[in-house]
PDB file of C-alpha atoms in Angstrom:
ATOM      1  CA  SER J   1     132.571  -9.467   8.838  1.00  0.00           C
ATOM      2  CA  PRO J   2     135.148 -10.692   6.346  1.00  0.00           C
ATOM      3  CA  HIS J   3     134.341  -7.747   4.057  1.00  0.00           C
ATOM      4  CA  VAL J   4     133.642  -4.760   6.305  1.00  0.00           C
ATOM      5  CA  GLU J   5     135.341  -3.519   9.448  1.00  0.00           C
ATOM      6  CA  VAL J   6     133.567  -1.062  11.740  1.00  0.00           C
ATOM      7  CA  TRP J   7     135.579   1.421  13.820  1.00  0.00           C
ATOM      8  CA  MET J   8     133.869   3.229  16.686  1.00  0.00           C
ATOM      9  CA  GLU J   9     135.193   6.396  18.260  1.00  0.00           C
ATOM     10  CA  CYS J  10     133.474   7.938  21.259  1.00  0.00           C
ATOM     11  CA  ARG J  11     133.618  11.306  22.929  1.00  0.00           C
ATOM     12  CA  LYS J  12     131.591  13.071  25.582  1.00  0.00           C
ATOM     13  CA  ASP J  13     128.991  15.570  24.462  1.00  0.00           C
ATOM     14  CA  GLY J  14     128.211  18.643  26.547  1.00  0.00           C
ATOM     15  CA  ASP J  15     124.862  17.214  27.688  1.00  0.00           C
ATOM     16  CA  GLY J  16     126.494  14.170  29.312  1.00  0.00           C
ATOM     17  CA  SER J  17     125.703  11.803  26.470  1.00  0.00           C
ATOM     18  CA  THR J  18     128.331   9.965  24.462  1.00  0.00           C
ATOM     19  CA  ARG J  19     128.765  10.647  20.779  1.00  0.00           C
ATOM     20  CA  VAL J  20     129.788   7.467  18.962  1.00  0.00           C
ATOM     21  CA  THR J  21     131.015   7.789  15.390  1.00  0.00           C
ATOM     22  CA  ALA J  22     131.118   4.560  13.408  1.00  0.00           C
ATOM     23  CA  SER J  23     133.410   4.482  10.364  1.00  0.00           C
ATOM     24  CA  PHE J  24     133.212   1.686   7.840  1.00  0.00           C
ATOM     25  CA  MET J  25     136.160   0.090   6.066  1.00  0.00           C
ATOM     26  CA  ASN J  26     135.793  -2.057   2.945  1.00  0.00           C
ATOM     27  CA  LYS J  27     138.473  -4.769   3.031  1.00  0.00           C
ATOM     28  CA  THR J  28     137.640  -6.154  -0.429  1.00  0.00           C
ATOM     29  CA  HIS J  29     138.248  -5.329  -4.098  1.00  0.00           C
ATOM     30  CA  SER J  30     134.475  -5.139  -4.720  1.00  0.00           C
ATOM     31  CA  TYR J  31     131.907  -2.419  -4.148  1.00  0.00           C
ATOM     32  CA  ILE J  32     129.709  -2.859  -1.091  1.00  0.00           C
ATOM     33  CA  GLU J  33     126.155  -1.608  -1.604  1.00  0.00           C
ATOM     34  CA  GLN J  34     123.068  -1.016   0.553  1.00  0.00           C
ATOM     35  CA  LEU J  35     125.158  -0.881   3.714  1.00  0.00           C
ATOM     36  CA  SER J  36     123.011  -0.821   6.838  1.00  0.00           C
ATOM     37  CA  LEU J  37     123.801  -0.830  10.551  1.00  0.00           C
ATOM     38  CA  GLN J  38     121.156  -1.639  13.169  1.00  0.00           C
ATOM     39  CA  THR J  39     121.815  -1.403  16.892  1.00  0.00           C
ATOM     40  CA  ALA J  40     120.173  -2.689  20.048  1.00  0.00           C
ATOM     41  CA  VAL J  41     121.020  -1.620  23.589  1.00  0.00           C
ATOM     42  CA  MET J  42     119.977  -2.558  27.133  1.00  0.00           C
ATOM     43  CA  LYS J  43     117.196  -0.608  28.862  1.00  0.00           C
ATOM     44  CA  TYR J  44     119.595   1.575  30.878  1.00  0.00           C
ATOM     45  CA  LEU J  45     120.915   2.994  27.605  1.00  0.00           C
ATOM     46  CA  LYS J  46     119.129   5.303  25.185  1.00  0.00           C
ATOM     47  CA  ILE J  47     120.412   5.575  21.647  1.00  0.00           C
ATOM     48  CA  ALA J  48     119.617   8.058  18.892  1.00  0.00           C
ATOM     49  CA  ILE J  49     121.021   7.236  15.483  1.00  0.00           C
ATOM     50  CA  GLN J  50     121.586   9.675  12.657  1.00  0.00           C
ATOM     51  CA  PRO J  51     121.343   8.466   9.051  1.00  0.00           C
ATOM     52  CA  MET J  52     124.492   7.058   7.468  1.00  0.00           C
ATOM     53  CA  SER J  53     126.515   9.447   5.342  1.00  0.00           C
ATOM     54  CA  GLY J  54     126.088   6.972   2.476  1.00  0.00           C
ATOM     55  CA  THR J  55     125.250   3.336   1.737  1.00  0.00           C
ATOM     56  CA  SER J  56     127.980   2.442  -0.752  1.00  0.00           C
ATOM     57  CA  LEU J  57     131.590   1.607   0.136  1.00  0.00           C
ATOM     58  CA  PRO J  58     134.198   1.832  -2.629  1.00  0.00           C
ATOM     59  CA  PRO J  59     136.726  -1.031  -2.810  1.00  0.00           C
ATOM     60  CA  ASN J  60     139.615  -0.886  -0.313  1.00  0.00           C
ATOM     61  CA  SER J  61     138.259   2.267   1.347  1.00  0.00           C
ATOM     62  CA  LYS J  62     138.372   3.389   4.951  1.00  0.00           C
ATOM     63  CA  GLY J  63     135.967   5.947   6.407  1.00  0.00           C
ATOM     64  CA  ALA J  64     134.097   6.605   3.156  1.00  0.00           C
ATOM     65  CA  VAL J  65     130.867   6.143   5.117  1.00  0.00           C
ATOM     66  CA  THR J  66     130.247   7.230   8.710  1.00  0.00           C
ATOM     67  CA  GLN J  67     127.297   7.076  11.079  1.00  0.00           C
ATOM     68  CA  VAL J  68     126.864   9.094  14.261  1.00  0.00           C
ATOM     69  CA  MET J  69     124.994   7.804  17.311  1.00  0.00           C
ATOM     70  CA  SER J  70     124.225   9.540  20.572  1.00  0.00           C
ATOM     71  CA  VAL J  71     124.132   7.235  23.615  1.00  0.00           C
ATOM     72  CA  THR J  72     122.817   8.265  27.043  1.00  0.00           C
ATOM     73  CA  ASN J  73     123.809   5.971  29.908  1.00  0.00           C
ATOM     74  CA  SER J  74     121.437   6.189  32.910  1.00  0.00           C
ATOM     75  CA  ALA J  75     123.752   3.839  34.861  1.00  0.00           C
ATOM     76  CA  LEU J  76     126.844   5.972  34.259  1.00  0.00           C
ATOM     77  CA  GLY J  77     129.782   4.753  36.324  1.00  0.00           C
ATOM     78  CA  GLU J  78     127.959   1.507  37.202  1.00  0.00           C
ATOM     79  CA  LYS J  79     127.410  -0.152  33.843  1.00  0.00           C
ATOM     80  CA  PRO J  80     129.338   0.329  30.605  1.00  0.00           C
ATOM     81  CA  ILE J  81     127.970   0.944  27.131  1.00  0.00           C
ATOM     82  CA  VAL J  82     127.310  -2.348  25.376  1.00  0.00           C
ATOM     83  CA  MET J  83     125.526  -2.642  22.074  1.00  0.00           C
ATOM     84  CA  LYS J  84     124.557  -5.366  19.669  1.00  0.00           C
ATOM     85  CA  ILE J  85     125.017  -4.419  16.063  1.00  0.00           C
ATOM     86  CA  LYS J  86     123.707  -5.994  12.899  1.00  0.00           C
ATOM     87  CA  LEU J  87     125.582  -5.119   9.758  1.00  0.00           C
ATOM     88  CA  SER J  88     124.006  -5.961   6.414  1.00  0.00           C
ATOM     89  CA  TYR J  89     124.986  -5.192   2.841  1.00  0.00           C
ATOM     90  CA  PHE J  90     125.258  -6.586  -0.666  1.00  0.00           C
ATOM     91  CA  ILE J  91     128.572  -7.653  -2.198  1.00  0.00           C
ATOM     92  CA  ASN J  92     128.797  -9.027  -5.744  1.00  0.00           C
ATOM     93  CA  GLY J  93     124.985  -9.209  -5.785  1.00  0.00           C
ATOM     94  CA  GLU J  94     124.781 -11.381  -2.671  1.00  0.00           C
ATOM     95  CA  LYS J  95     123.310 -10.295   0.647  1.00  0.00           C
ATOM     96  CA  ALA J  96     125.520 -10.611   3.706  1.00  0.00           C
ATOM     97  CA  ALA J  97     124.576 -10.009   7.360  1.00  0.00           C
ATOM     98  CA  TYR J  98     126.623 -10.226  10.548  1.00  0.00           C
ATOM     99  CA  GLU J  99     125.728  -9.688  14.194  1.00  0.00           C
ATOM    100  CA  GLU J 100     128.266  -8.669  16.788  1.00  0.00           C
ATOM    101  CA  LYS J 101     128.316  -7.578  20.424  1.00  0.00           C
ATOM    102  CA  VAL J 102     130.306  -4.373  20.883  1.00  0.00           C
ATOM    103  CA  GLU J 103     131.970  -3.916  24.270  1.00  0.00           C
ATOM    104  CA  GLY J 104     135.144  -2.297  25.534  1.00  0.00           C
ATOM    105  CA  PHE J 105     133.876   1.277  25.637  1.00  0.00           C
ATOM    106  CA  PRO J 106     135.913   3.320  28.138  1.00  0.00           C
ATOM    107  CA  ASN J 107     134.610   3.642  31.707  1.00  0.00           C
ATOM    108  CA  GLY J 108     132.667   6.807  32.413  1.00  0.00           C
ATOM    109  CA  PHE J 109     130.935   6.816  29.017  1.00  0.00           C
TER     110      PHE J 109
END
């Protein structure tokens, strides 16, 4: 999105799942409100999403809001993690929504 950048860091959890932490960066001089992230994954993946740490991003901030997801890959080593995300929020009173396909997760996750 032209306003928000999403950073995703992943690490292995002890149970074999992958812990993905999404951090949100506000690239504008305006407040971003009612931030929401929805995800969809293929059937070989299971995802559990914790609530966001907040829904408001201060202007020019990085990492003010985070969201943790736990992904279990039943096709580990065969298929990578791929997710579709939908980011929605309000900026200057107007609703904005963007959909993106997230790929490029390391092999073995």
